[in-house]
Amino acid sequence: LFDCDGVLWRGDDLLPNTIEALQHLDRLGKRSVFVTNNAAKSRAAYAARFAKLGLKVSEEQVVPSSFVAARWLARCKPDVTRAFVIGSSGLVEELREAGIEVLTASDFVGGSFADNEASGALTELAMRVAQEPSVGAVVVGHDTSFDFRALCLASLFLERSDVCFLATNPDAYDMVAGHRMPGNGCFVAAVATAAGRPPDAVCGKPNQDLADYLLAAFSLDPARTCMIGDRLDTDIALGHAMGASSLLVLTGVASSDEVLRASGTDGRASTVPTHAISHVGRLVELIERT
């Protein structure tokens, strides 16, 4: 099981020997499944990206948190047919694929939230929200266009106790060019604070529901499964949740110092990897050596 961002690539750039490592595993008859907390892309978009890299990866092999959230909503809240969504096109696509109609902040026009007009603007939005009684969920995914209007709308919808609050993933930040870039956990925290209630469910890694789904959907034997990722709190924790081994690569979020600190606290902790290597391309060298 591979994470993608920070493991196979960083931004638009492939990490060294990624293609060779994946092709080598394929030649050895190993199955590869790609499990990412990135909700910005759909399964189809990921399959298309792999194709551009020269890798044949089916949509069924890709499990982004956009798909996980849509699956959770369709399975756990089957009566929900409309949702207010903060998120990118991939999340919208997966929700629609699951038969859920999507509303976003762009569907609600209104006045300005300047200091002397904020009250009127909020009242206008509240009236529009009241006209959407069929909305049964607020789904929050990473959205770089997130703004005050979207936050107000999410909070207004969540004033209804029967509206479900769903988060695609809990990631607090990502590492981009050596800097911390706010992740979806920041958007979720903003909505939770504004609405005065926590999410009803947080999908994606390391959720136990996702671990159980992966084991069942791909008929995995935990003893012969390895989760490869760059984060201790999501990737490595998911490996533990599945009862599988884990391999940390040092090309993304986690550093070797963090691994040492986690191991020093408790070597059995759910964030301590079974193995660690510099980058995923080293898999070929290590496999050939053994």
GROMACS .gro file of C-alpha atoms in nm, residues 104-267:
model
  164
  104THR     CA    1  -2.078   2.470  -0.297
  105ALA     CA    2  -2.029   2.828  -0.181
  106SER     CA    3  -2.042   2.944  -0.543
  107ASP     CA    4  -2.408   2.842  -0.551
  108PHE     CA    5  -2.489   3.108  -0.291
  109VAL     CA    6  -2.460   3.473  -0.390
  110GLY     CA    7  -2.504   3.747  -0.135
  111GLY     CA    8  -2.386   4.076   0.002
  112SER     CA    9  -2.051   4.184   0.134
  113PHE     CA   10  -1.913   4.081   0.472
  114ALA     CA   11  -1.750   4.420   0.524
  115ASP     CA   12  -1.786   4.538   0.886
  116ASN     CA   13  -2.089   4.756   0.824
  117GLU     CA   14  -2.265   4.497   0.606
  118ALA     CA   15  -2.184   4.164   0.775
  119SER     CA   16  -2.515   4.130   0.959
  120GLY     CA   17  -2.719   4.172   0.643
  121ALA     CA   18  -2.499   3.934   0.446
  122LEU     CA   19  -2.526   3.661   0.712
  123THR     CA   20  -2.903   3.705   0.736
  124GLU     CA   21  -2.930   3.672   0.358
  125LEU     CA   22  -2.723   3.351   0.361
  126ALA     CA   23  -2.931   3.211   0.647
  127MET     CA   24  -3.245   3.265   0.440
  128ARG     CA   25  -3.086   3.085   0.145
  129VAL     CA   26  -2.979   2.795   0.366
  130ALA     CA   27  -3.334   2.770   0.501
  131GLN     CA   28  -3.448   2.718   0.141
  132GLU     CA   29  -3.228   2.406   0.115
  133PRO     CA   30  -3.394   2.165   0.363
  134SER     CA   31  -3.284   1.860   0.161
  135VAL     CA   32  -2.913   1.918   0.236
  136GLY     CA   33  -2.822   1.636   0.475
  137ALA     CA   34  -2.446   1.671   0.508
  138VAL     CA   35  -2.157   1.916   0.516
  139VAL     CA   36  -1.843   1.759   0.372
  140VAL     CA   37  -1.508   1.931   0.427
  141GLY     CA   38  -1.206   1.861   0.209
  142HIS     CA   39  -0.894   2.060   0.124
  143ASP     CA   40  -0.993   2.373  -0.068
  144THR     CA   41  -0.748   2.654  -0.145
  145SER     CA   42  -1.041   2.882  -0.232
  146PHE     CA   43  -1.185   2.843   0.121
  147ASP     CA   44  -1.319   3.177   0.244
  148PHE     CA   45  -1.540   3.342   0.505
  149ARG     CA   46  -1.857   3.291   0.302
  150ALA     CA   47  -1.794   2.915   0.284
  151LEU     CA   48  -1.727   2.905   0.658
  152CYS     CA   49  -2.053   3.088   0.732
  153LEU     CA   50  -2.251   2.855   0.505
  154ALA     CA   51  -2.104   2.543   0.663
  155SER     CA   52  -2.183   2.676   1.010
  156LEU     CA   53  -2.539   2.768   0.909
  157PHE     CA   54  -2.609   2.422   0.768
  158LEU     CA   55  -2.461   2.258   1.078
  159GLU     CA   56  -2.702   2.450   1.303
  160ARG     CA   57  -2.940   2.170   1.205
  161SER     CA   58  -2.884   1.870   1.429
  162ASP     CA   59  -2.986   1.628   1.153
  163VAL     CA   60  -2.711   1.749   0.914
  164CYS     CA   61  -2.406   1.522   0.916
  165PHE     CA   62  -2.058   1.677   0.946
  166LEU     CA   63  -1.801   1.475   0.750
  167ALA     CA   64  -1.427   1.542   0.707
  168THR     CA   65  -1.225   1.375   0.432
  169ASN     CA   66  -0.905   1.355   0.640
  170PRO     CA   67  -0.738   1.502   0.950
  171ASP     CA   68  -0.400   1.610   0.804
  172ALA     CA   69  -0.283   1.926   0.979
  173TYR     CA   70  -0.023   2.022   0.719
  174ASP     CA   71   0.191   1.908   0.427
  175MET     CA   72   0.553   1.985   0.355
  176VAL     CA   73   0.599   2.188   0.037
  177ALA     CA   74   0.943   2.318  -0.064
  178GLY     CA   75   1.058   2.273   0.294
  179HIS     CA   76   0.769   2.470   0.443
  180ARG     CA   77   0.450   2.372   0.626
  181MET     CA   78   0.142   2.422   0.408
  182PRO     CA   79  -0.192   2.410   0.596
  183GLY     CA   80  -0.378   2.086   0.537
  184ASN     CA   81  -0.742   1.982   0.553
  185GLY     CA   82  -0.731   1.953   0.933
  186CYS     CA   83  -0.714   2.334   0.944
  187PHE     CA   84  -1.035   2.371   0.741
  188VAL     CA   85  -1.207   2.105   0.952
  189ALA     CA   86  -1.100   2.280   1.274
  190ALA     CA   87  -1.232   2.614   1.145
  191VAL     CA   88  -1.572   2.466   1.059
  192ALA     CA   89  -1.589   2.271   1.387
  193THR     CA   90  -1.507   2.586   1.586
  194ALA     CA   91  -1.761   2.797   1.398
  195ALA     CA   92  -2.035   2.533   1.425
  196GLY     CA   93  -1.959   2.438   1.783
  197ARG     CA   94  -1.952   2.066   1.703
  198PRO     CA   95  -1.687   1.814   1.597
  199PRO     CA   96  -1.714   1.605   1.279
  200ASP     CA   97  -1.940   1.303   1.297
  201ALA     CA   98  -1.673   1.111   1.108
  202VAL     CA   99  -1.320   1.173   0.982
  203CYS     CA  100  -1.241   0.957   0.681
  204GLY     CA  101  -0.906   0.870   0.526
  205LYS     CA  102  -0.596   0.744   0.704
  206PRO     CA  103  -0.569   0.624   0.979
  207ASN     CA  104  -0.942   0.564   1.028
  208GLN     CA  105  -1.022   0.207   1.136
  209ASP     CA  106  -1.316   0.197   0.896
  210LEU     CA  107  -1.072   0.257   0.608
  211ALA     CA  108  -0.836  -0.012   0.745
  212ASP     CA  109  -1.123  -0.263   0.754
  213TYR     CA  110  -1.233  -0.163   0.403
  214LEU     CA  111  -0.885  -0.213   0.256
  215LEU     CA  112  -0.846  -0.554   0.418
  216ALA     CA  113  -1.184  -0.671   0.287
  217ALA     CA  114  -1.192  -0.502  -0.055
  218PHE     CA  115  -0.848  -0.628  -0.159
  219SER     CA  116  -0.857  -0.958   0.036
  220LEU     CA  117  -0.535  -0.861   0.213
  221ASP     CA  118  -0.336  -1.080   0.449
  222PRO     CA  119  -0.197  -0.833   0.707
  223ALA     CA  120   0.110  -1.053   0.759
  224ARG     CA  121   0.198  -1.004   0.389
  225THR     CA  122   0.100  -0.639   0.360
  226CYS     CA  123   0.314  -0.328   0.403
  227MET     CA  124   0.197   0.033   0.424
  228ILE     CA  125   0.454   0.270   0.272
  229GLY     CA  126   0.423   0.638   0.354
  230ASP     CA  127   0.588   0.960   0.470
  231ARG     CA  128   0.368   1.045   0.771
  232LEU     CA  129   0.374   0.885   1.115
  233ASP     CA  130   0.026   1.001   1.219
  234THR     CA  131  -0.160   0.877   0.911
  235ASP     CA  132   0.041   0.630   0.699
  236ILE     CA  133   0.223   0.444   0.974
  237ALA     CA  134  -0.081   0.456   1.202
  238LEU     CA  135  -0.291   0.299   0.925
  239GLY     CA  136  -0.040   0.013   0.897
  240HIS     CA  137  -0.084  -0.051   1.270
  241ALA     CA  138  -0.464  -0.029   1.240
  242MET     CA  139  -0.452  -0.299   0.973
  243GLY     CA  140  -0.215  -0.521   1.169
  244ALA     CA  141   0.032  -0.484   0.881
  245SER     CA  142   0.397  -0.382   0.870
  246SER     CA  143   0.494  -0.030   0.770
  247LEU     CA  144   0.777   0.143   0.586
  248LEU     CA  145   0.853   0.511   0.634
  249VAL     CA  146   1.026   0.707   0.358
  250LEU     CA  147   1.203   1.030   0.449
  251THR     CA  148   1.100   1.230   0.142
  252GLY     CA  149   0.788   1.393   0.281
  253VAL     CA  150   0.655   1.506   0.617
  254ALA     CA  151   0.827   1.292   0.882
  255SER     CA  152   1.196   1.330   0.967
  256SER     CA  153   1.436   1.077   1.117
  257ASP     CA  154   1.435   1.282   1.440
  258GLU     CA  155   1.057   1.239   1.468
  259VAL     CA  156   1.095   0.864   1.428
  260LEU     CA  157   1.353   0.854   1.704
  261ARG     CA  158   1.131   1.060   1.933
  262ALA     CA  159   0.831   0.835   1.865
  263SER     CA  160   1.039   0.522   1.922
  264GLY     CA  161   1.184   0.663   2.244
  265THR     CA  162   0.838   0.730   2.382
  266ASP     CA  163   0.709   0.381   2.320
  267GLY     CA  164   0.852   0.138   2.067
   0.00000   0.00000   0.00000
